[in-house]
Structure formats: C-alpha cells, structure tokens
C-alpha cells in the first residue's frame, strides 16, 4: 500500500538536519585528530595501491573500504582535519535522513522525526559521525541496507530488480566498510 506524500513531515526534518549539520561542522577543522584517525592517516603513506593493501590494510585487520577511500580522498583533497572528516560528516547527515525515512516507513512520521532528532543530537552519534573512521559510513550503509530490505519485502513494485540491487550493493559496501556493519 502506498502512503500519500506528506511534505510537511519532510519539511519538519529540515530544522533537525540544520541543527545536526551545525553541531557536526562547528570547529570541524580546529578539533585535533584522534589517535584512531592518526593511525589510519599514517597508513596512507604509500606510492601505490598494492603497497596500501599490503602494508596499510593487511597489518591493521580492518576491511579495506575506509582505508582505500581515505587513500584516494586525501590524494585528491589533502590532509587538513576538516577535509579528512567532511565525507564522514556528510554520511552522518545522510544517515539521519535514512533513519527518518525508515522510522516513517515502519512506524509513523513522528517516530521517524524522533529517530532523526536522536541521531542529530545525541553525543554518541554526534562524536562518531565527526571522526574519519568507519562508524558514520557503517551507520549509513546499514540503514541503506535496511531501507532496500524493506522495499524488497514490502513494496508492490514488480520486478524487484532495483531494491534487490540496492540491497546487494548496500550489503557489499557494509562488508568492505567494517566487520560490525
């Protein structure tokens, strides 16, 4: 069953996202890197992709996704604190949108707004979506996987190629992101 579009609820999400963005972007470049970030950045100093995998990923034991992403991201944009952390902040903001969409789909628009507000302002999610480690991306990819799983099981559309593909891709990036994803 398709729900009618309720744009006022999506508009109610905008102040939540504005507060979330302000909390995450405030002094982003002035906060020193934590040890986990410094360790990851230290394991990027290689001349080739093969060396990165052999000497930067394999000794660490984490899946290669975030390390490979950081390798290319820092090669393109540099190693300033705010530059390194920005994609993870953006993933954290997208995770808030997906949490709203899932809460709305599973329960109600009010539940979705509460979930989004909690992710926006709770210290735990605030901290872990502002550091350059696999936590913000893991949250985003797991929520994306849940979104496509929901569409795959409950949407009326036929064929189910798009939700099945989205589910498989989200599962793949979860696997390359972190073991807990």
PDB file of C-alpha atoms in Angstrom:
ATOM      1  CA  UNK A   1       0.000   0.000   0.000  1.00  0.00           C
ATOM      2  CA  UNK A   2       1.401   3.392  -0.985  1.00  0.00           C
ATOM      3  CA  UNK A   3       1.227   6.136   1.594  1.00  0.00           C
ATOM      4  CA  UNK A   4       0.209   9.619   0.497  1.00  0.00           C
ATOM      5  CA  UNK A   5       3.021  12.138   0.279  1.00  0.00           C
ATOM      6  CA  UNK A   6       3.305  14.176   3.443  1.00  0.00           C
ATOM      7  CA  UNK A   7       5.653  17.004   2.632  1.00  0.00           C
ATOM      8  CA  UNK A   8       5.132  18.857   5.942  1.00  0.00           C
ATOM      9  CA  UNK A   9       6.855  15.982   7.715  1.00  0.00           C
ATOM     10  CA  UNK A  10       9.785  16.185   5.331  1.00  0.00           C
ATOM     11  CA  UNK A  11       9.878  19.938   5.954  1.00  0.00           C
ATOM     12  CA  UNK A  12       9.936  19.251   9.701  1.00  0.00           C
ATOM     13  CA  UNK A  13      13.111  17.260   9.096  1.00  0.00           C
ATOM     14  CA  UNK A  14      14.934  20.348   7.750  1.00  0.00           C
ATOM     15  CA  UNK A  15      15.478  22.053  11.151  1.00  0.00           C
ATOM     16  CA  UNK A  16      16.670  18.733  12.566  1.00  0.00           C
ATOM     17  CA  UNK A  17      19.194  18.461   9.736  1.00  0.00           C
ATOM     18  CA  UNK A  18      20.225  22.097  10.173  1.00  0.00           C
ATOM     19  CA  UNK A  19      20.947  21.536  13.865  1.00  0.00           C
ATOM     20  CA  UNK A  20      22.749  18.270  13.071  1.00  0.00           C
ATOM     21  CA  UNK A  21      24.902  19.982  10.438  1.00  0.00           C
ATOM     22  CA  UNK A  22      25.700  22.895  12.738  1.00  0.00           C
ATOM     23  CA  UNK A  23      26.721  20.559  15.563  1.00  0.00           C
ATOM     24  CA  UNK A  24      28.912  18.474  13.283  1.00  0.00           C
ATOM     25  CA  UNK A  25      30.511  21.274  11.264  1.00  0.00           C
ATOM     26  CA  UNK A  26      31.221  23.701  14.110  1.00  0.00           C
ATOM     27  CA  UNK A  27      35.017  23.903  14.544  1.00  0.00           C
ATOM     28  CA  UNK A  28      35.474  20.762  12.447  1.00  0.00           C
ATOM     29  CA  UNK A  29      38.942  21.846  11.349  1.00  0.00           C
ATOM     30  CA  UNK A  30      40.046  23.008  14.795  1.00  0.00           C
ATOM     31  CA  UNK A  31      39.402  19.771  16.661  1.00  0.00           C
ATOM     32  CA  UNK A  32      42.598  17.697  16.684  1.00  0.00           C
ATOM     33  CA  UNK A  33      42.581  14.284  15.083  1.00  0.00           C
ATOM     34  CA  UNK A  34      42.064  11.372  17.470  1.00  0.00           C
ATOM     35  CA  UNK A  35      44.589   8.535  17.669  1.00  0.00           C
ATOM     36  CA  UNK A  36      42.458   6.209  15.539  1.00  0.00           C
ATOM     37  CA  UNK A  37      42.348   8.812  12.742  1.00  0.00           C
ATOM     38  CA  UNK A  38      46.085   9.486  13.013  1.00  0.00           C
ATOM     39  CA  UNK A  39      46.768   5.758  12.761  1.00  0.00           C
ATOM     40  CA  UNK A  40      44.618   5.488   9.627  1.00  0.00           C
ATOM     41  CA  UNK A  41      46.267   8.538   8.040  1.00  0.00           C
ATOM     42  CA  UNK A  42      49.716   7.194   8.874  1.00  0.00           C
ATOM     43  CA  UNK A  43      48.849   4.022   6.959  1.00  0.00           C
ATOM     44  CA  UNK A  44      48.191   6.037   3.771  1.00  0.00           C
ATOM     45  CA  UNK A  45      51.793   6.991   3.012  1.00  0.00           C
ATOM     46  CA  UNK A  46      52.389   4.616   0.138  1.00  0.00           C
ATOM     47  CA  UNK A  47      53.218   5.137  -3.514  1.00  0.00           C
ATOM     48  CA  UNK A  48      50.857   2.526  -4.965  1.00  0.00           C
ATOM     49  CA  UNK A  49      47.533   0.864  -4.315  1.00  0.00           C
ATOM     50  CA  UNK A  50      49.260  -2.509  -3.929  1.00  0.00           C
ATOM     51  CA  UNK A  51      51.521  -1.121  -1.213  1.00  0.00           C
ATOM     52  CA  UNK A  52      48.499   0.399   0.521  1.00  0.00           C
ATOM     53  CA  UNK A  53      46.793  -3.004   0.671  1.00  0.00           C
ATOM     54  CA  UNK A  54      49.940  -4.911   1.625  1.00  0.00           C
ATOM     55  CA  UNK A  55      51.368  -2.503   4.197  1.00  0.00           C
ATOM     56  CA  UNK A  56      48.432  -0.299   5.175  1.00  0.00           C
ATOM     57  CA  UNK A  57      45.395  -2.574   5.244  1.00  0.00           C
ATOM     58  CA  UNK A  58      46.630  -6.095   5.917  1.00  0.00           C
ATOM     59  CA  UNK A  59      48.530  -5.338   9.158  1.00  0.00           C
ATOM     60  CA  UNK A  60      45.507  -3.462  10.540  1.00  0.00           C
ATOM     61  CA  UNK A  61      42.933  -6.209  10.139  1.00  0.00           C
ATOM     62  CA  UNK A  62      40.012  -3.941   9.251  1.00  0.00           C
ATOM     63  CA  UNK A  63      38.257  -4.333   5.890  1.00  0.00           C
ATOM     64  CA  UNK A  64      39.826  -2.163   3.225  1.00  0.00           C
ATOM     65  CA  UNK A  65      36.888   0.114   2.353  1.00  0.00           C
ATOM     66  CA  UNK A  66      37.532   3.167   4.526  1.00  0.00           C
ATOM     67  CA  UNK A  67      41.316   2.936   4.162  1.00  0.00           C
ATOM     68  CA  UNK A  68      41.069   2.826   0.350  1.00  0.00           C
ATOM     69  CA  UNK A  69      38.554   5.682   0.382  1.00  0.00           C
ATOM     70  CA  UNK A  70      40.868   7.790   2.575  1.00  0.00           C
ATOM     71  CA  UNK A  71      43.824   6.977   0.319  1.00  0.00           C
ATOM     72  CA  UNK A  72      42.129   8.470  -2.731  1.00  0.00           C
ATOM     73  CA  UNK A  73      40.267  11.208  -0.838  1.00  0.00           C
ATOM     74  CA  UNK A  74      43.438  12.603   0.746  1.00  0.00           C
ATOM     75  CA  UNK A  75      45.316  12.276  -2.552  1.00  0.00           C
ATOM     76  CA  UNK A  76      42.689  14.481  -4.198  1.00  0.00           C
ATOM     77  CA  UNK A  77      41.857  16.963  -1.439  1.00  0.00           C
ATOM     78  CA  UNK A  78      44.702  16.940   1.094  1.00  0.00           C
ATOM     79  CA  UNK A  79      45.048  16.037   4.756  1.00  0.00           C
ATOM     80  CA  UNK A  80      43.576  19.016   6.594  1.00  0.00           C
ATOM     81  CA  UNK A  81      41.430  17.882   9.523  1.00  0.00           C
ATOM     82  CA  UNK A  82      38.202  19.267   8.097  1.00  0.00           C
ATOM     83  CA  UNK A  83      38.907  17.789   4.653  1.00  0.00           C
ATOM     84  CA  UNK A  84      39.548  14.323   6.072  1.00  0.00           C
ATOM     85  CA  UNK A  85      36.416  14.415   8.237  1.00  0.00           C
ATOM     86  CA  UNK A  86      33.962  16.105   5.849  1.00  0.00           C
ATOM     87  CA  UNK A  87      32.792  12.980   3.960  1.00  0.00           C
ATOM     88  CA  UNK A  88      32.080  11.225   7.260  1.00  0.00           C
ATOM     89  CA  UNK A  89      30.052  14.187   8.483  1.00  0.00           C
ATOM     90  CA  UNK A  90      28.067  14.111   5.241  1.00  0.00           C
ATOM     91  CA  UNK A  91      27.491  10.369   5.650  1.00  0.00           C
ATOM     92  CA  UNK A  92      26.268  11.032   9.180  1.00  0.00           C
ATOM     93  CA  UNK A  93      23.801  13.611   7.868  1.00  0.00           C
ATOM     94  CA  UNK A  94      22.565  11.216   5.184  1.00  0.00           C
ATOM     95  CA  UNK A  95      22.139   8.570   7.890  1.00  0.00           C
ATOM     96  CA  UNK A  96      19.789  10.959   9.717  1.00  0.00           C
ATOM     97  CA  UNK A  97      17.672  11.258   6.563  1.00  0.00           C
ATOM     98  CA  UNK A  98      17.583   7.473   6.168  1.00  0.00           C
ATOM     99  CA  UNK A  99      16.709   6.993   9.850  1.00  0.00           C
ATOM    100  CA  UNK A 100      13.788   9.362   9.354  1.00  0.00           C
ATOM    101  CA  UNK A 101      12.664   7.555   6.203  1.00  0.00           C
ATOM    102  CA  UNK A 102      12.854   4.142   7.871  1.00  0.00           C
ATOM    103  CA  UNK A 103      11.107   5.300  11.029  1.00  0.00           C
ATOM    104  CA  UNK A 104       8.384   6.877   8.919  1.00  0.00           C
ATOM    105  CA  UNK A 105       8.004   3.785   6.779  1.00  0.00           C
ATOM    106  CA  UNK A 106       7.992   1.291   9.649  1.00  0.00           C
ATOM    107  CA  UNK A 107       6.009   3.239  12.245  1.00  0.00           C
ATOM    108  CA  UNK A 108       4.979   6.850  11.612  1.00  0.00           C
ATOM    109  CA  UNK A 109       6.313  10.235  10.592  1.00  0.00           C
ATOM    110  CA  UNK A 110       6.522  11.195  14.263  1.00  0.00           C
ATOM    111  CA  UNK A 111       8.660   8.135  15.035  1.00  0.00           C
ATOM    112  CA  UNK A 112      10.892   8.995  12.099  1.00  0.00           C
ATOM    113  CA  UNK A 113      11.349  12.551  13.347  1.00  0.00           C
ATOM    114  CA  UNK A 114      12.200  11.288  16.823  1.00  0.00           C
ATOM    115  CA  UNK A 115      14.785   8.886  15.408  1.00  0.00           C
ATOM    116  CA  UNK A 116      16.274  11.675  13.288  1.00  0.00           C
ATOM    117  CA  UNK A 117      16.337  14.079  16.250  1.00  0.00           C
ATOM    118  CA  UNK A 118      18.066  11.492  18.429  1.00  0.00           C
ATOM    119  CA  UNK A 119      20.715  10.797  15.792  1.00  0.00           C
ATOM    120  CA  UNK A 120      21.137  14.523  15.258  1.00  0.00           C
ATOM    121  CA  UNK A 121      21.802  15.486  18.847  1.00  0.00           C
ATOM    122  CA  UNK A 122      22.904  12.555  20.974  1.00  0.00           C
ATOM    123  CA  UNK A 123      26.561  12.749  21.949  1.00  0.00           C
ATOM    124  CA  UNK A 124      27.334   9.192  20.851  1.00  0.00           C
ATOM    125  CA  UNK A 125      26.151   9.637  17.262  1.00  0.00           C
ATOM    126  CA  UNK A 126      27.481  13.185  17.161  1.00  0.00           C
ATOM    127  CA  UNK A 127      31.009  12.106  18.070  1.00  0.00           C
ATOM    128  CA  UNK A 128      31.156   9.029  15.860  1.00  0.00           C
ATOM    129  CA  UNK A 129      29.857  10.846  12.795  1.00  0.00           C
ATOM    130  CA  UNK A 130      32.563  13.511  13.039  1.00  0.00           C
ATOM    131  CA  UNK A 131      35.649  11.306  13.015  1.00  0.00           C
ATOM    132  CA  UNK A 132      37.208   9.760   9.945  1.00  0.00           C
ATOM    133  CA  UNK A 133      36.617   6.133  10.861  1.00  0.00           C
ATOM    134  CA  UNK A 134      34.118   3.536   9.616  1.00  0.00           C
ATOM    135  CA  UNK A 135      31.350   4.380  12.083  1.00  0.00           C
ATOM    136  CA  UNK A 136      29.386   7.029  10.165  1.00  0.00           C
ATOM    137  CA  UNK A 137      29.719   5.102   6.928  1.00  0.00           C
ATOM    138  CA  UNK A 138      28.737   1.884   8.715  1.00  0.00           C
ATOM    139  CA  UNK A 139      25.602   3.514  10.074  1.00  0.00           C
ATOM    140  CA  UNK A 140      24.714   4.916   6.657  1.00  0.00           C
ATOM    141  CA  UNK A 141      25.312   1.658   4.802  1.00  0.00           C
ATOM    142  CA  UNK A 142      23.416  -0.438   7.372  1.00  0.00           C
ATOM    143  CA  UNK A 143      20.462   1.940   7.181  1.00  0.00           C
ATOM    144  CA  UNK A 144      20.613   1.802   3.377  1.00  0.00           C
ATOM    145  CA  UNK A 145      20.595  -1.984   3.553  1.00  0.00           C
ATOM    146  CA  UNK A 146      17.564  -1.887   5.872  1.00  0.00           C
ATOM    147  CA  UNK A 147      15.839   0.562   3.508  1.00  0.00           C
ATOM    148  CA  UNK A 148      16.320  -1.675   0.476  1.00  0.00           C
ATOM    149  CA  UNK A 149      15.397  -4.780   2.504  1.00  0.00           C
ATOM    150  CA  UNK A 150      12.135  -3.063   3.452  1.00  0.00           C
ATOM    151  CA  UNK A 151      11.465  -2.142  -0.170  1.00  0.00           C
ATOM    152  CA  UNK A 152      12.328  -5.647  -1.321  1.00  0.00           C
ATOM    153  CA  UNK A 153       9.895  -7.266   1.102  1.00  0.00           C
ATOM    154  CA  UNK A 154       7.024  -4.811   1.253  1.00  0.00           C
ATOM    155  CA  UNK A 155       6.853  -2.727  -1.927  1.00  0.00           C
ATOM    156  CA  UNK A 156       4.334  -3.734  -4.545  1.00  0.00           C
ATOM    157  CA  UNK A 157       6.590  -2.932  -7.494  1.00  0.00           C
ATOM    158  CA  UNK A 158       7.461  -5.679  -9.938  1.00  0.00           C
ATOM    159  CA  UNK A 159      10.097  -6.614 -10.941  1.00  0.00           C
ATOM    160  CA  UNK A 160      12.092  -6.080  -7.771  1.00  0.00           C
ATOM    161  CA  UNK A 161      15.394  -5.506  -9.538  1.00  0.00           C
ATOM    162  CA  UNK A 162      16.065  -2.018  -8.127  1.00  0.00           C
ATOM    163  CA  UNK A 163      15.513  -2.899  -4.440  1.00  0.00           C
ATOM    164  CA  UNK A 164      17.356  -6.215  -4.830  1.00  0.00           C
ATOM    165  CA  UNK A 165      20.308  -4.464  -6.460  1.00  0.00           C
ATOM    166  CA  UNK A 166      20.293  -1.739  -3.814  1.00  0.00           C
ATOM    167  CA  UNK A 167      20.190  -4.346  -1.052  1.00  0.00           C
ATOM    168  CA  UNK A 168      23.077  -6.308  -2.579  1.00  0.00           C
ATOM    169  CA  UNK A 169      25.209  -3.177  -3.110  1.00  0.00           C
ATOM    170  CA  UNK A 170      24.492  -1.913   0.405  1.00  0.00           C
ATOM    171  CA  UNK A 171      25.479  -5.315   1.782  1.00  0.00           C
ATOM    172  CA  UNK A 172      28.665  -5.242  -0.273  1.00  0.00           C
ATOM    173  CA  UNK A 173      29.737  -1.814   0.979  1.00  0.00           C
ATOM    174  CA  UNK A 174      28.859  -2.902   4.533  1.00  0.00           C
ATOM    175  CA  UNK A 175      31.234  -5.845   4.137  1.00  0.00           C
ATOM    176  CA  UNK A 176      34.042  -3.628   2.862  1.00  0.00           C
ATOM    177  CA  UNK A 177      33.378  -0.980   5.492  1.00  0.00           C
ATOM    178  CA  UNK A 178      33.677  -2.771   8.853  1.00  0.00           C
ATOM    179  CA  UNK A 179      33.026  -6.167  10.424  1.00  0.00           C
ATOM    180  CA  UNK A 180      30.256  -4.761  12.598  1.00  0.00           C
ATOM    181  CA  UNK A 181      28.441  -3.368   9.564  1.00  0.00           C
TER     182      UNK A 181
END
